Coordinates of C-alpha atoms in Angstrom, one line a residue:
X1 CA 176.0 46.6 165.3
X2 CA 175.2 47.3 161.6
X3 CA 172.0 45.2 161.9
X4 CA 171.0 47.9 164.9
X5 CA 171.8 50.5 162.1
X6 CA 170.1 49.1 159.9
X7 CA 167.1 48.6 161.7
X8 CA 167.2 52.3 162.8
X9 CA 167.0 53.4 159.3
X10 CA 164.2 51.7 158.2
X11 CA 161.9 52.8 161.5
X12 CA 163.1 56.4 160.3
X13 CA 162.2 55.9 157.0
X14 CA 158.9 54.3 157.6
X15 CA 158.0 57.4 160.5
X16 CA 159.2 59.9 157.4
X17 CA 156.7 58.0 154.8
X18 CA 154.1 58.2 157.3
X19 CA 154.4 61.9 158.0
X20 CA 154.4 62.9 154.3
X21 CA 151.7 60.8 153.5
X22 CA 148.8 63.4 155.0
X23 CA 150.5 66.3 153.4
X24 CA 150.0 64.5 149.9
X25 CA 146.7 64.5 150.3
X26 CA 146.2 67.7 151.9
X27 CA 147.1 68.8 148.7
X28 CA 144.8 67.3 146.3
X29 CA 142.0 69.5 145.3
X30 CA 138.0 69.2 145.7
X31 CA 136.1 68.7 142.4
X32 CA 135.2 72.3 141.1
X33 CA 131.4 72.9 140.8
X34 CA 130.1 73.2 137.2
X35 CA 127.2 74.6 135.8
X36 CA 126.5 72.3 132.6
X37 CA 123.7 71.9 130.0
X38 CA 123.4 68.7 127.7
X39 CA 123.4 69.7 123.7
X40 CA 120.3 69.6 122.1
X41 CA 119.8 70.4 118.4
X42 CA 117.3 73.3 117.9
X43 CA 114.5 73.5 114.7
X44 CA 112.8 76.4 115.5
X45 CA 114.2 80.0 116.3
X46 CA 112.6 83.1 117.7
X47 CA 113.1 86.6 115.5
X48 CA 112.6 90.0 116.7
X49 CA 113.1 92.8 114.8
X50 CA 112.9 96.4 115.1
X51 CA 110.4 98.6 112.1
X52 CA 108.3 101.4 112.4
X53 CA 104.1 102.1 111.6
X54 CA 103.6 102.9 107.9
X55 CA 100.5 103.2 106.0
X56 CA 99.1 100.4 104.1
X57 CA 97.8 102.6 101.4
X58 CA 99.5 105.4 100.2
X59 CA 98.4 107.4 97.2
X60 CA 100.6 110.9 96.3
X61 CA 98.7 113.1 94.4
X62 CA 99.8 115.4 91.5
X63 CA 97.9 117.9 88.9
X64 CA 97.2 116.4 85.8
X65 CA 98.3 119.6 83.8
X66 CA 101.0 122.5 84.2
X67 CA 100.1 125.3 86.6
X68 CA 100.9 127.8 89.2
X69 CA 99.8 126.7 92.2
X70 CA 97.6 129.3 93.8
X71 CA 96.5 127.7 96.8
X72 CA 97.3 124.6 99.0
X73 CA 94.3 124.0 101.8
X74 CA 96.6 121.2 103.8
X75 CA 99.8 120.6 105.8
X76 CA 101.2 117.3 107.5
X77 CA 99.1 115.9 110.1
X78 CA 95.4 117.0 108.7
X79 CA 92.7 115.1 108.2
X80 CA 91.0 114.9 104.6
X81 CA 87.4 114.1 103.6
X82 CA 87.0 112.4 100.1
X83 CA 86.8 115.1 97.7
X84 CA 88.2 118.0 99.6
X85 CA 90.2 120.5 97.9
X86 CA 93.8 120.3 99.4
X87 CA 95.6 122.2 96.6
X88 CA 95.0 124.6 93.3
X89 CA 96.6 126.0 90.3
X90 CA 95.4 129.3 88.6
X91 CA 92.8 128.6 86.6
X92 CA 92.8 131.8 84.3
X93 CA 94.1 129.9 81.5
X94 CA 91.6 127.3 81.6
X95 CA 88.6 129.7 82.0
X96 CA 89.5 131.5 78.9
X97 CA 89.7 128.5 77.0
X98 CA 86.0 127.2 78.2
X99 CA 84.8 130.2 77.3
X100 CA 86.1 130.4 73.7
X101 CA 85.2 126.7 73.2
X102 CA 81.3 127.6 74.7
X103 CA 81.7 130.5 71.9
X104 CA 82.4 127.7 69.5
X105 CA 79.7 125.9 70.4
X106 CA 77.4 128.8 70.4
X107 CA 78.5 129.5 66.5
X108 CA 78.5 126.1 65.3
X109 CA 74.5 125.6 66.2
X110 CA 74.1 129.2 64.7
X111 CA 75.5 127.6 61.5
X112 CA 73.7 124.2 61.9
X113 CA 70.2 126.2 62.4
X114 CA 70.7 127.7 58.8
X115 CA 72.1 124.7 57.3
X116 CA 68.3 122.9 58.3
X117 CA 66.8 126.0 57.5
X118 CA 68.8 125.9 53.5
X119 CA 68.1 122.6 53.4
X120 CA 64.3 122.5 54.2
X121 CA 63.6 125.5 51.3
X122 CA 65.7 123.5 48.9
X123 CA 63.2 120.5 49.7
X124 CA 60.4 122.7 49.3
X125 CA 62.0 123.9 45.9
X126 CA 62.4 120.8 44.4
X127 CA 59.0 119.3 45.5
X128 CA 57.4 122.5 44.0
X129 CA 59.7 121.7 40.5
X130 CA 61.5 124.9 41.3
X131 CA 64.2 123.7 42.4
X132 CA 67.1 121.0 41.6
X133 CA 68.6 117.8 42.9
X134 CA 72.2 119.4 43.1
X135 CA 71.0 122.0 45.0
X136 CA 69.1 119.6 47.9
X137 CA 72.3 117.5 47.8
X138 CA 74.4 120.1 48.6
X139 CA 71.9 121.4 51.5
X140 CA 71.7 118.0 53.1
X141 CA 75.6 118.0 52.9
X142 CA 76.1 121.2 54.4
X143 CA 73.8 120.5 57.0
X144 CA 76.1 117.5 57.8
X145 CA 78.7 119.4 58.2
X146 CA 77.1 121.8 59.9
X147 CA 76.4 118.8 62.8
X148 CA 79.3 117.6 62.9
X149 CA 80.7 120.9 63.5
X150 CA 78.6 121.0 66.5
X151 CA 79.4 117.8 67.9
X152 CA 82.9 118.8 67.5
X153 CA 82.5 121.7 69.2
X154 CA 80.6 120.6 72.3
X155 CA 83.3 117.8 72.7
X156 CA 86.5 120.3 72.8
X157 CA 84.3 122.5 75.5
X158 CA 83.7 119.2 77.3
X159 CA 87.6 118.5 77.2
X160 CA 87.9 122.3 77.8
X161 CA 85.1 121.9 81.2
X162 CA 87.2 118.5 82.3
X163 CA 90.9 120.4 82.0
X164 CA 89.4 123.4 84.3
X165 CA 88.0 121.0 86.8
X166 CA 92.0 120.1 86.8
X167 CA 92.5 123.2 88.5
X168 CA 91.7 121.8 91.8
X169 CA 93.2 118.7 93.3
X170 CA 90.9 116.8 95.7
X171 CA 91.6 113.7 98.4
X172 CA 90.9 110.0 96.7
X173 CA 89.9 108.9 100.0
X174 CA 89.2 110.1 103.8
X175 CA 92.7 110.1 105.0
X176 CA 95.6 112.2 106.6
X177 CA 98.1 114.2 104.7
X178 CA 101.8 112.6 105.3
X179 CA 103.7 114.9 103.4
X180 CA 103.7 118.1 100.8
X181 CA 106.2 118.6 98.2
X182 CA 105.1 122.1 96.5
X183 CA 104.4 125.4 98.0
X184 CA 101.9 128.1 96.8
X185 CA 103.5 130.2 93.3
X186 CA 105.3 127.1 92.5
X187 CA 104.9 126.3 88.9
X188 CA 104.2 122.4 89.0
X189 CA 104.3 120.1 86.1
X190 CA 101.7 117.5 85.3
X191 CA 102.4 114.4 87.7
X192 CA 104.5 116.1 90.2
X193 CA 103.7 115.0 93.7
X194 CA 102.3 118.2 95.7
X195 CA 100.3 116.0 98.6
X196 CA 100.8 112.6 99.9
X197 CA 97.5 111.2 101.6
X198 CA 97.5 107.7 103.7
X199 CA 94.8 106.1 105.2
X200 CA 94.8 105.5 108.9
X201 CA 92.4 103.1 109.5
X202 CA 94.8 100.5 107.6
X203 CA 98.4 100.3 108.6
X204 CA 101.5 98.2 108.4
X205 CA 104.7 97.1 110.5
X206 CA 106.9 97.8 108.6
X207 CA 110.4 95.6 109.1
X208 CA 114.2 94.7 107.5
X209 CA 114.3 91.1 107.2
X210 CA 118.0 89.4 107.5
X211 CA 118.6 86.9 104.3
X212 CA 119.2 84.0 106.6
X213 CA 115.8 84.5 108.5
X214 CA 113.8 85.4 104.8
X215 CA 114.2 82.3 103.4
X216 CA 112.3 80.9 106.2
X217 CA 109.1 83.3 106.1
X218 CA 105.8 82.8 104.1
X219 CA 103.1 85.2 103.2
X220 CA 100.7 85.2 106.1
X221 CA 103.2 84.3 109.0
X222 CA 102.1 85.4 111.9
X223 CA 104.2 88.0 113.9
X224 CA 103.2 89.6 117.5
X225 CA 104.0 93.5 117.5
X226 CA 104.7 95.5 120.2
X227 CA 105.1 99.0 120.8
X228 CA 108.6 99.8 121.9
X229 CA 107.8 103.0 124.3
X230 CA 105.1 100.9 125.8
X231 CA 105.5 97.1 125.5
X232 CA 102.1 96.5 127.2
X233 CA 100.6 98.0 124.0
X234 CA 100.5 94.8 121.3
X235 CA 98.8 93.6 118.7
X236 CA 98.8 90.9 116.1
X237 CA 99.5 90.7 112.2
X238 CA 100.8 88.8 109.8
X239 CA 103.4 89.2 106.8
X240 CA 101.5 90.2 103.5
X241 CA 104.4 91.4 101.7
X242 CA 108.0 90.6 101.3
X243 CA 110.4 92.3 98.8
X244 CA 111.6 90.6 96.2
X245 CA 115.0 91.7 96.4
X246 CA 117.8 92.1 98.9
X247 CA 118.9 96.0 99.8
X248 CA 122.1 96.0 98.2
X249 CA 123.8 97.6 101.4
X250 CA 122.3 95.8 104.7
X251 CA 121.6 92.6 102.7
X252 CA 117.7 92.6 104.6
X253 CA 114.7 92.3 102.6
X254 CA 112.0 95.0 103.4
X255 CA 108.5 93.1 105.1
X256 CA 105.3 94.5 105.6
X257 CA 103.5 92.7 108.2
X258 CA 99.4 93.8 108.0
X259 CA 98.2 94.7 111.6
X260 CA 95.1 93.2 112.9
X261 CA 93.0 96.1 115.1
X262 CA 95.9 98.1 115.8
X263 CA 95.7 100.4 118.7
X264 CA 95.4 104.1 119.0
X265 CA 98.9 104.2 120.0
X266 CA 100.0 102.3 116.8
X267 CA 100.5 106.1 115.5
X268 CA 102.2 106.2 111.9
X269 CA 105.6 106.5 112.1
X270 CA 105.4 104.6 115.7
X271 CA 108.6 102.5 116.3
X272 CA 107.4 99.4 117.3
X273 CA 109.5 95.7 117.7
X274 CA 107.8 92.1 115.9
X275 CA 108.4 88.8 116.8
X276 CA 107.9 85.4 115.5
X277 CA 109.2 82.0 115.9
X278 CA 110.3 80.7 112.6
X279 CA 111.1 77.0 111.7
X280 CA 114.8 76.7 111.1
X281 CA 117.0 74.0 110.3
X282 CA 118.2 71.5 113.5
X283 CA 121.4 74.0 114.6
X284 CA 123.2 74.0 118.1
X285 CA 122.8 77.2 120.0
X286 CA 124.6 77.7 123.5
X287 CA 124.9 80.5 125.7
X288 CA 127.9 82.9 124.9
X289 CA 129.4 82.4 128.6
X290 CA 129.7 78.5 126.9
X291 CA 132.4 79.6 124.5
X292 CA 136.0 80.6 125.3
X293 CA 137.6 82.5 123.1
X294 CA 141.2 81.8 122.8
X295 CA 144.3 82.8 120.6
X296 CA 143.1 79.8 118.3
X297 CA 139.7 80.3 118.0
X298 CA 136.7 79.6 119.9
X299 CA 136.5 76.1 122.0
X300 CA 134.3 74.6 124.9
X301 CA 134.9 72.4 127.5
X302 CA 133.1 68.9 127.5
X303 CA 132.0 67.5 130.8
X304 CA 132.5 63.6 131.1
X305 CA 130.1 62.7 134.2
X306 CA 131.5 58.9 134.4
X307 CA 134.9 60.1 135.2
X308 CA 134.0 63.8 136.7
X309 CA 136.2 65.3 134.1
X310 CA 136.5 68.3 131.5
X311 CA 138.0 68.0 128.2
X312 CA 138.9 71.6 126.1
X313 CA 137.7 70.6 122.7
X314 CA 137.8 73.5 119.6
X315 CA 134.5 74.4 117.6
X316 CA 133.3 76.3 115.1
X317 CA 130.7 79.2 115.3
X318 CA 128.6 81.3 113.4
X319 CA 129.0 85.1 113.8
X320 CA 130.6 87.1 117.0
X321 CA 130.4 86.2 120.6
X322 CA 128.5 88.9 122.4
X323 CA 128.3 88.8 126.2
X324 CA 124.5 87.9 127.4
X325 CA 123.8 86.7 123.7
X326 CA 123.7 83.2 122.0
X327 CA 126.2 81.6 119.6
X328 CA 125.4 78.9 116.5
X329 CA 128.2 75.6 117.4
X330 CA 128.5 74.8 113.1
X331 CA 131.1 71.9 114.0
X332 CA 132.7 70.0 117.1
X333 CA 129.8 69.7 119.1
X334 CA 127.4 66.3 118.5
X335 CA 123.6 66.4 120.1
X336 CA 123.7 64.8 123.7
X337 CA 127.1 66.1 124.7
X338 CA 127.5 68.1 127.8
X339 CA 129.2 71.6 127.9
X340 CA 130.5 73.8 130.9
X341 CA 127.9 76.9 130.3
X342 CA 130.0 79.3 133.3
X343 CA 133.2 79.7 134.6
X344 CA 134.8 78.5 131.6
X345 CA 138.0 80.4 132.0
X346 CA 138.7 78.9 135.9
X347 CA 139.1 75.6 134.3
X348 CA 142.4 73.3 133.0
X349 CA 142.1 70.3 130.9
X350 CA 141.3 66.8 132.9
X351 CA 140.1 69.0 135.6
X352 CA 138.2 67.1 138.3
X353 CA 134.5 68.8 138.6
X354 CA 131.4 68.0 139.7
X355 CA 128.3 68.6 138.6
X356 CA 126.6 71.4 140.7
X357 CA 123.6 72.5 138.7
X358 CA 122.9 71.6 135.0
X359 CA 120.2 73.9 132.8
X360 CA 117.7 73.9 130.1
X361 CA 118.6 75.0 126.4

């Protein structure tokens, strides 16, 4: 009887393994899909950066005495021929003066002509013994003086000639004016900027260099410029200048990139965006949708193809994570490594996966 019993118990234990047995398996889960990419170390890096259209030569011009200005021929926007007028003082003072030192002129000759004329009769005096040698010396010394009285004369109305010519302020160069800084019965001193004239023909891009991308740019780099309200408008250049120092505040050193036949549309003032590759030092860069971002910092997970596996590993990154944008791995990530690039917060640690599409860096 018992060994009936016990016979009956095992054939319902062995019909109660057997119908658990699908259910197990039922329950296992498929191997999620992941979209991977295999770390490779980067040594060069694109830059783009945002400037404007400046002049490459500037000049501001100024009087070169003090005056009331009178008269200013030219406002922002105009075109300027070399020598033009574009501004004047009142040149009332500076007439009067030519005209005394002309009258000074005019009266020193007067007293040269009878010095020449004392001294020839005192020649004539003492050739005919009527005269002295004192008396021919102190001819020929008057007439000296006399000269030199001239000369002195005609230099102060030369001076008096170049101060009047003053008056008027003309262009350097063909250009356009870019700004004014006096208006007409403004008394300006000597050297105060009243016009500011650029040349057009010549022109810079004009950009704000981060530190960390300046110490990898050279004097003639080339750059490709583009206008930002039509990007179909380019043109090349390449960096002629780079400021010595950092702006204190942004930390970005200011770059003037020399344009090569810029267009029409390369207006000054234009805002216009430049890039460049630039060589860099090997770094790791992975998509921001790589990275999650978690209570202790930023981590990845590492796909192990062998065993169709993820592993959450922590790392280290350069700067803030931006949506769409790239992030610098600094440490925990070794070249040849592959990293889950999507999806990265649907996934648990020693999850099964399988690789369903892996791409480029």
């Amino acid at each position: 009887m018992s060994i009936r019993l016990n016979i009956v118990a095992l054939m319902m234990g062995t019909a109660l393994i057997s119908s658990c047995a699908p259910q197990d398996e039922e329950k296992g889960e498929a191997p999620r899909p992941v979209l991977s990419m295999t770390v490779k170390p980067t040594s060069a890096s694109s830059l783009s950066l945002t400037g404007t259209i400046e002049p490459t030569i500037e000049t501001e011009l100024g009087f070169r005495i003090l005056g009331r200005m009178i008269a200013r021929n030219v406002n922002v926007g105009d075109l300027v021929k070399k020598d033009d007028v574009v501004a004047a003082i009142d040149p009332l003072a500076l007439e009067l003066a030519v005209r005394n030192a002309q009258s000074d002129v005019e009266n020193s000759d007067a007293q040269l002509r009878n010095a020449v004329t004392t001294e020839q009769r005192q020649r004539a005096l003492l050739e005919s013994r009527s005269g002295t040698e004192a008396s021919l010396e102190e001819a020929e010394q008057a007439r000296r003086t006399a000269a030199a009285a001239v000369a002195k004369a005609q230099a102060n109305l030369d001076k008096a000639k170049e101060q009047l010519g003053y008056a008027q302020l003309r262009a350097e160069f063909d250009g356009v004016v870019t700004a004014t800084s006096a208006e007409v019965g403004q008394v300006v001193s000597a050297g105060q900027t009243v016009v500011t004239i650029a040349r057009p023909d010549k022109r810079d891009a004009v950009v704000d260099v981060p530190q960390a991308a300046v110490q990898k740019l050279k004097i003639g780099a080339p750059f490709e410029v583009t206008l930002q309200l039509d990007p179909t408008i380019r043109t090349s250049g390449v960096v002629r200048e780079i400021a010595p120092e950092a702006e204190t505040a942004t930390r970005t050193s200011r770059t003037k990139i020399a344009l090569t036949n810029p267009p029409e549309a390369f207006r000054l003032g234009s805002v216009i965006t430049a890039s460049a590759t630039i060589a860099a030092d090997p770094q790791i860069v992975l998509p921001a949708s790589a990275i999650l971002i978690g209570s202790d910092g930023p981590s990845v997970w590492i796909v192990d193809a062998p065993a169709g596996k993820v592993s959450f590993r922590r790392v280290k990154v350069d700067g803030d994570v931006e949506d769409g944008g790239t992030v610098r791995v600094t440490e925990g990530l070794a070249p040849g490594e592959r990293v889950v690039v999507a999806g990265v917060h649907k996934l648990e640690d020693g999850q099964a996966i399988r690789i369903d599409q892996e791409i480029s860096q």
